[in-house]
Amino acid sequence: MNKFTCVQDIGPLDIALANAMDVKVNPYRDQDLGKNKTLLMIFFNSSLRTRLSTQKAAMNLGMNVIVLDVNQGAWKLETERGVIMDGDKPEHILEAIPVMASYCDIIGVRSFARFESKEADYNEVIINQFIQYSGKPVFSMEAATRHPLQSFADLITIEEYKRVARPKVVLTWAPHPMALPQAVPNSFAEWMNETDYEFVITHPEGYELAPQFSGKAKIEYDWRKAYEGADFIYAKNWSAYNDPNYGKILSKDRSWMVDSDKMKLTNDAFFMHCLPVRRNMIVSDEVIESKNSIVIPEAANRVVSAQTVIREMLKSL
Ligand code: AN0
Ligand code: CP
């Protein structure tokens, strides 16, 4: 594997899941695989889970790890070609990428949607430049339109907790004070659409995801109907995708928050969220603290998804 940005890059999901379970049972078996190999993790945005879990995954594989926060201590990077660089950015990404690549064997990149241009975001111009100009395997640690390490961890978690072969999985929008990217819901939908689960997305009108991501999911505007019989409730806020509202907040309707009354409509559903989560905006204290909340094991599986991906990349170096 020399690129991991979307579900297609992992190959058949049954094999990916078997590999993940193997990594989970034998986390230290491949310590020699990463010997004298270096992972460079580049963050254009904040992170807690991705930073720590990916570093732990690489350490489990015997790798050395370098982390760069581009916005803290590095030169500010110009990312557009053709710009006269007389502003506040001393370095161009077209030099920075091959330089950074010369210090490592595998690169992880976090670069969120910027909401300056829908076209630039949905063409993934930042991570694609790393893929094009680094000459090294590149994996996404959340790019503009997808967060595949999260979705892979989510899938592993659902497989571990499901009580029926084809669970009903519901992705629900929930309110948030700031405009957030569509990457997590896009990616979750993309991965769920590759399974045979019953998959439903519920959100207020105007919050439709790009059709290439929502795919064959059932879109249900009435959250009551969506919650009925659900085995998993996966909450996330996102901003609008459709023009002319791309990247905008259309609703802060608190009645969409996941609370105990809503969970009572479900089939004793598990509660999931990628974290970080704003309590009593997205989910009530009661639900996130309940026995049905699996947000902590979900986050713990981020080591497993990262290690499975990095292991495949090391094997093809
Ligand atoms: C980010 C997002 O919604 O994409 C990262 C989630 C993993 N969340 C925030 O910025 C709060
Ligand atoms: N879920 C997730 O990616 O969390 P961080 O933003 O803390 O990495």
Short mmCIF file of C-alpha atoms and ligand atoms in Angstrom, two decimals:
data_model
loop_
_atom_site.label_atom_id
_atom_site.label_comp_id
_atom_site.label_asym_id
_atom_site.label_seq_id
_atom_site.Cartn_x
_atom_site.Cartn_y
_atom_site.Cartn_z
CA MET A 1 0.00 0.00 0.00
CA ASN A 2 1.53 3.37 -0.93
CA LYS A 3 -1.47 5.61 -0.28
CA PHE A 4 -4.31 5.51 2.24
CA THR A 5 -6.85 8.27 1.85
CA CYS A 6 -10.15 6.43 1.24
CA VAL A 7 -11.89 3.08 1.74
CA GLN A 8 -10.79 1.74 -1.67
CA ASP A 9 -7.12 1.96 -0.64
CA ILE A 10 -7.52 -0.72 2.04
CA GLY A 11 -8.82 -3.40 -0.35
CA PRO A 12 -11.53 -5.93 0.60
CA LEU A 13 -12.96 -5.08 4.04
CA ASP A 14 -13.09 -8.68 5.28
CA ILE A 15 -9.33 -8.99 4.77
CA ALA A 16 -8.69 -5.55 6.30
CA LEU A 17 -10.76 -6.52 9.36
CA ALA A 18 -8.92 -9.84 9.71
CA ASN A 19 -5.61 -7.94 9.54
CA ALA A 20 -6.88 -5.51 12.17
CA MET A 21 -7.85 -8.33 14.53
CA ASP A 22 -4.41 -9.88 13.99
CA VAL A 23 -2.77 -6.56 14.92
CA LYS A 24 -5.01 -6.27 17.97
CA VAL A 25 -4.14 -9.76 19.25
CA ASN A 26 -0.41 -9.52 18.38
CA PRO A 27 0.49 -5.81 18.65
CA TYR A 28 4.25 -6.34 19.07
CA ARG A 29 4.86 -9.21 16.66
CA ASP A 30 6.11 -6.98 13.84
CA GLN A 31 8.63 -4.96 15.85
CA ASP A 32 11.35 -5.75 13.28
CA LEU A 33 9.30 -4.56 10.33
CA GLY A 34 9.77 -0.89 11.25
CA LYS A 35 13.39 -1.11 12.43
CA ASN A 36 15.37 1.94 11.19
CA LYS A 37 12.27 3.22 9.43
CA THR A 38 10.91 6.68 10.20
CA LEU A 39 7.33 7.91 10.21
CA LEU A 40 6.86 11.67 9.78
CA MET A 41 3.50 12.97 11.00
CA ILE A 42 2.62 16.44 9.72
CA PHE A 43 -0.21 18.36 11.38
CA PHE A 44 -1.81 21.44 9.85
CA ASN A 45 -4.55 21.16 12.54
CA SER A 46 -4.90 20.20 16.20
CA SER A 47 -5.19 16.60 17.37
CA LEU A 48 -5.21 14.47 20.49
CA ARG A 49 -6.22 10.95 19.40
CA THR A 50 -4.67 10.87 15.94
CA ARG A 51 -1.32 12.15 17.16
CA LEU A 52 -1.03 9.73 20.08
CA SER A 53 -2.63 6.64 18.54
CA THR A 54 -0.66 6.88 15.29
CA GLN A 55 2.61 7.41 17.17
CA LYS A 56 1.80 4.41 19.38
CA ALA A 57 0.98 2.32 16.31
CA ALA A 58 4.31 3.19 14.70
CA MET A 59 6.19 2.47 17.95
CA ASN A 60 4.47 -0.95 18.18
CA LEU A 61 5.95 -1.64 14.73
CA GLY A 62 9.45 -0.63 15.87
CA MET A 63 9.53 2.66 13.94
CA ASN A 64 11.05 6.01 14.80
CA VAL A 65 8.59 8.88 14.76
CA ILE A 66 8.97 12.60 14.00
CA VAL A 67 6.03 14.96 14.52
CA LEU A 68 5.77 18.39 12.93
CA ASP A 69 3.10 20.94 13.81
CA VAL A 70 3.29 23.16 10.78
CA ASN A 71 1.62 26.07 12.56
CA GLN A 72 3.84 25.93 15.64
CA GLY A 73 7.48 26.70 14.98
CA ALA A 74 7.77 25.74 11.29
CA TRP A 75 7.84 28.32 8.52
CA LYS A 76 4.37 29.27 7.34
CA LEU A 77 3.77 27.44 4.08
CA GLU A 78 2.45 28.87 0.85
CA THR A 79 0.30 26.18 -0.79
CA GLU A 80 -0.70 27.88 -4.08
CA ARG A 81 1.58 27.70 -7.11
CA GLY A 82 2.23 30.93 -9.03
CA VAL A 83 1.82 33.24 -6.03
CA ILE A 84 4.30 36.13 -5.66
CA MET A 85 5.52 35.31 -2.17
CA ASP A 86 5.70 38.83 -0.72
CA GLY A 87 3.32 38.08 2.17
CA ASP A 88 3.67 36.33 5.53
CA LYS A 89 4.66 32.88 4.18
CA PRO A 90 8.45 32.38 3.80
CA GLU A 91 8.38 28.80 2.39
CA HIS A 92 6.54 27.04 -0.41
CA ILE A 93 5.00 23.61 0.08
CA LEU A 94 6.63 22.51 -3.20
CA GLU A 95 10.07 22.72 -1.57
CA ALA A 96 8.90 21.74 1.89
CA ILE A 97 7.36 18.42 0.77
CA PRO A 98 10.46 16.88 -0.87
CA VAL A 99 12.66 18.19 1.95
CA MET A 100 10.44 16.62 4.61
CA ALA A 101 10.19 13.42 2.55
CA SER A 102 13.99 13.15 2.49
CA TYR A 103 13.96 12.66 6.28
CA CYS A 104 11.49 9.78 6.47
CA ASP A 105 10.06 6.60 4.93
CA ILE A 106 6.31 7.10 5.44
CA ILE A 107 4.31 10.32 5.81
CA GLY A 108 1.02 10.95 7.65
CA VAL A 109 -0.77 14.24 6.92
CA ARG A 110 -3.59 16.05 8.73
CA SER A 111 -5.03 18.89 6.69
CA PHE A 112 -8.69 19.82 7.26
CA ALA A 113 -11.04 21.50 4.82
CA ARG A 114 -10.26 25.22 4.77
CA PHE A 115 -13.70 26.35 3.58
CA GLU A 116 -12.05 28.92 1.30
CA SER A 117 -12.95 27.00 -1.84
CA LYS A 118 -15.21 23.97 -2.08
CA GLU A 119 -13.36 22.94 -5.24
CA ALA A 120 -9.95 23.05 -3.53
CA ASP A 121 -11.29 21.13 -0.52
CA TYR A 122 -13.07 18.45 -2.57
CA ASN A 123 -10.05 18.09 -4.90
CA GLU A 124 -7.91 17.46 -1.80
CA VAL A 125 -5.23 19.82 -3.03
CA ILE A 126 -3.03 19.62 0.08
CA ILE A 127 -2.76 15.86 0.66
CA ASN A 128 -2.61 15.26 -3.09
CA GLN A 129 0.49 17.45 -3.30
CA PHE A 130 2.12 15.24 -0.67
CA ILE A 131 1.19 12.15 -2.70
CA GLN A 132 2.46 13.73 -5.91
CA TYR A 133 5.70 15.34 -4.72
CA SER A 134 6.98 13.32 -1.74
CA GLY A 135 7.83 10.04 -3.48
CA LYS A 136 6.90 8.31 -0.19
CA PRO A 137 3.82 6.38 0.97
CA VAL A 138 1.29 8.89 2.34
CA PHE A 139 -1.66 8.28 4.62
CA SER A 140 -4.41 10.63 5.69
CA MET A 141 -4.76 11.61 9.34
CA GLU A 142 -7.94 13.52 8.30
CA ALA A 143 -7.84 15.42 5.04
CA ALA A 144 -10.39 17.85 3.59
CA THR A 145 -13.06 15.31 2.69
CA ARG A 146 -12.30 12.10 4.59
CA HIS A 147 -10.95 10.69 7.87
CA PRO A 148 -10.25 7.06 6.91
CA LEU A 149 -8.26 6.00 10.01
CA GLN A 150 -11.27 7.07 12.08
CA SER A 151 -13.75 5.24 9.85
CA PHE A 152 -11.64 2.08 9.90
CA ALA A 153 -11.52 2.22 13.72
CA ASP A 154 -15.30 2.80 13.73
CA LEU A 155 -15.85 -0.27 11.56
CA ILE A 156 -13.61 -2.40 13.79
CA THR A 157 -15.58 -1.19 16.83
CA ILE A 158 -18.98 -1.96 15.26
CA GLU A 159 -17.76 -5.44 14.32
CA GLU A 160 -16.67 -6.02 17.92
CA TYR A 161 -19.91 -4.80 19.51
CA LYS A 162 -22.63 -5.80 17.04
CA ARG A 163 -25.25 -8.27 18.33
CA VAL A 164 -26.73 -9.13 14.93
CA ALA A 165 -25.07 -9.83 11.61
CA ARG A 166 -26.58 -6.78 9.88
CA PRO A 167 -26.97 -4.04 12.51
CA LYS A 168 -28.92 -0.85 11.89
CA VAL A 169 -26.32 1.93 12.01
CA VAL A 170 -27.55 5.53 12.20
CA LEU A 171 -25.37 8.55 11.51
CA THR A 172 -27.05 11.56 13.12
CA TRP A 173 -26.17 15.22 12.73
CA ALA A 174 -26.08 17.13 16.05
CA PRO A 175 -25.63 20.84 16.80
CA HIS A 176 -22.27 22.57 17.35
CA PRO A 177 -21.28 26.22 17.81
CA MET A 178 -18.57 26.24 15.09
CA ALA A 179 -18.55 25.20 11.43
CA LEU A 180 -16.97 21.74 11.16
CA PRO A 181 -15.80 19.83 8.08
CA GLN A 182 -17.80 17.03 6.45
CA ALA A 183 -14.75 14.71 6.54
CA VAL A 184 -15.86 12.47 9.42
CA PRO A 185 -19.46 11.91 8.23
CA ASN A 186 -18.37 11.61 4.56
CA SER A 187 -15.81 9.01 5.45
CA PHE A 188 -18.05 7.12 7.87
CA ALA A 189 -20.73 6.94 5.16
CA GLU A 190 -18.18 5.80 2.57
CA TRP A 191 -17.08 2.92 4.81
CA MET A 192 -20.60 1.97 5.93
CA ASN A 193 -21.69 1.84 2.30
CA GLU A 194 -19.06 -0.86 1.73
CA THR A 195 -20.73 -3.11 4.36
CA ASP A 196 -24.05 -4.94 4.27
CA TYR A 197 -25.34 -3.11 7.36
CA GLU A 198 -28.62 -1.18 7.29
CA PHE A 199 -27.29 2.36 7.10
CA VAL A 200 -29.38 5.48 7.73
CA ILE A 201 -28.33 9.13 7.83
CA THR A 202 -30.51 11.66 9.66
CA HIS A 203 -30.04 15.43 9.63
CA PRO A 204 -32.04 18.66 9.25
CA GLU A 205 -32.87 19.65 5.68
CA GLY A 206 -29.96 21.46 4.03
CA TYR A 207 -27.30 19.24 5.61
CA GLU A 208 -27.19 16.69 2.77
CA LEU A 209 -23.70 15.27 2.28
CA ALA A 210 -22.12 15.03 -1.18
CA PRO A 211 -23.93 12.23 -3.06
CA GLN A 212 -20.67 10.36 -3.72
CA PHE A 213 -20.41 9.88 0.05
CA SER A 214 -24.03 9.37 1.15
CA GLY A 215 -24.32 6.85 -1.69
CA LYS A 216 -26.96 4.20 -1.08
CA ALA A 217 -27.67 5.31 2.53
CA LYS A 218 -31.29 6.00 3.43
CA ILE A 219 -31.69 9.72 4.20
CA GLU A 220 -34.29 10.28 6.94
CA TYR A 221 -35.16 13.85 7.94
CA ASP A 222 -37.28 12.67 10.89
CA TRP A 223 -34.83 11.63 13.59
CA ARG A 224 -37.57 9.70 15.43
CA LYS A 225 -37.92 7.30 12.51
CA ALA A 226 -34.16 7.01 12.14
CA TYR A 227 -33.60 6.14 15.81
CA GLU A 228 -36.32 3.45 15.83
CA GLY A 229 -34.70 0.02 16.12
CA ALA A 230 -31.15 1.39 15.74
CA ASP A 231 -28.28 -0.78 17.01
CA PHE A 232 -25.66 2.00 16.79
CA ILE A 233 -26.11 5.78 17.02
CA TYR A 234 -23.10 7.58 15.53
CA ALA A 235 -23.30 11.31 16.25
CA LYS A 236 -21.38 14.05 14.49
CA ASN A 237 -21.79 17.68 13.60
CA TRP A 238 -20.95 18.94 10.14
CA SER A 239 -21.47 22.15 8.21
CA ALA A 240 -23.50 22.40 5.00
CA TYR A 241 -22.09 20.91 1.79
CA ASN A 242 -24.53 22.24 -0.79
CA ASP A 243 -24.09 25.60 -2.50
CA PRO A 244 -24.52 28.44 -1.74
CA ASN A 245 -24.06 27.37 1.90
CA TYR A 246 -20.83 25.35 1.67
CA GLY A 247 -19.07 25.39 5.07
CA LYS A 248 -21.87 27.33 6.76
CA ILE A 249 -23.94 26.62 9.88
CA LEU A 250 -27.63 26.38 8.96
CA SER A 251 -28.99 25.19 12.29
CA LYS A 252 -28.06 25.07 15.95
CA ASP A 253 -31.28 23.26 16.83
CA ARG A 254 -30.59 21.70 20.23
CA SER A 255 -33.49 19.27 19.79
CA TRP A 256 -31.07 17.17 17.66
CA MET A 257 -28.77 16.49 20.65
CA VAL A 258 -28.46 12.78 21.48
CA ASP A 259 -30.18 12.33 24.86
CA SER A 260 -31.69 9.48 26.89
CA ASP A 261 -35.20 10.00 25.51
CA LYS A 262 -33.94 9.51 21.97
CA MET A 263 -31.86 6.49 22.94
CA LYS A 264 -35.04 4.89 24.36
CA LEU A 265 -36.39 4.69 20.79
CA THR A 266 -33.49 2.44 19.75
CA ASN A 267 -32.78 -1.26 20.07
CA ASP A 268 -30.62 -0.57 23.17
CA ALA A 269 -28.18 1.08 20.77
CA PHE A 270 -24.53 1.74 21.42
CA PHE A 271 -23.48 5.40 21.29
CA MET A 272 -20.46 6.34 19.16
CA HIS A 273 -18.60 9.59 18.40
CA CYS A 274 -15.11 10.10 16.99
CA LEU A 275 -14.26 12.68 19.73
CA PRO A 276 -13.55 15.41 20.63
CA VAL A 277 -17.19 15.90 21.56
CA ARG A 278 -18.97 18.87 23.14
CA ARG A 279 -21.11 17.51 25.96
CA ASN A 280 -24.67 18.80 26.20
CA MET A 281 -24.44 20.14 22.64
CA ILE A 282 -23.90 16.90 20.69
CA VAL A 283 -24.66 14.39 23.46
CA SER A 284 -25.96 14.58 27.02
CA ASP A 285 -23.73 13.71 29.97
CA GLU A 286 -26.10 10.86 30.73
CA VAL A 287 -25.75 9.17 27.32
CA ILE A 288 -21.98 9.55 26.98
CA GLU A 289 -21.53 8.20 30.52
CA SER A 290 -24.01 5.33 30.03
CA LYS A 291 -23.04 1.66 29.71
CA ASN A 292 -24.00 1.88 26.03
CA SER A 293 -21.39 4.54 25.28
CA ILE A 294 -18.43 2.98 23.47
CA VAL A 295 -16.52 6.16 22.67
CA ILE A 296 -13.45 5.07 24.68
CA PRO A 297 -12.98 1.64 23.05
CA GLU A 298 -13.73 3.36 19.72
CA ALA A 299 -10.85 5.79 20.34
CA ALA A 300 -8.62 2.94 21.54
CA ASN A 301 -9.17 1.20 18.20
CA ARG A 302 -7.46 4.13 16.49
CA VAL A 303 -4.15 2.41 17.38
CA VAL A 304 -5.39 -0.74 15.65
CA SER A 305 -6.52 0.99 12.46
CA ALA A 306 -3.30 3.03 12.23
CA GLN A 307 -1.09 0.02 12.92
CA THR A 308 -2.89 -2.08 10.31
CA VAL A 309 -2.37 0.62 7.67
CA ILE A 310 1.25 1.43 8.56
CA ARG A 311 2.10 -2.28 8.65
CA GLU A 312 0.82 -2.68 5.07
CA MET A 313 2.86 0.36 4.00
CA LEU A 314 6.03 -0.98 5.65
CA LYS A 315 5.53 -4.33 3.89
CA SER A 316 5.53 -2.63 0.49
CA LEU A 317 8.54 -0.35 1.08
C1 AN0 B 1 -12.78 17.91 13.71
C2 AN0 B 1 -13.82 17.61 12.65
O1 AN0 B 1 -15.01 17.74 12.92
O2 AN0 B 1 -13.45 17.26 11.51
C3 AN0 B 1 -11.95 16.67 14.01
C4 AN0 B 1 -12.70 15.44 14.36
C5 AN0 B 1 -11.86 14.25 14.50
N1 AN0 B 1 -13.43 18.31 14.93
C6 AN0 B 1 -13.29 19.53 15.45
O3 AN0 B 1 -12.65 20.38 14.87
C7 AN0 B 1 -13.96 19.81 16.76
N1 CP B 2 -11.01 11.52 16.39
C1 CP B 2 -9.89 12.22 16.14
O1 CP B 2 -9.32 12.18 15.05
O2 CP B 2 -9.44 12.96 17.19
P1 CP B 2 -8.25 14.03 17.17
O3 CP B 2 -8.77 15.20 16.36
O4 CP B 2 -8.03 14.36 18.60
O5 CP B 2 -7.07 13.44 16.51
#
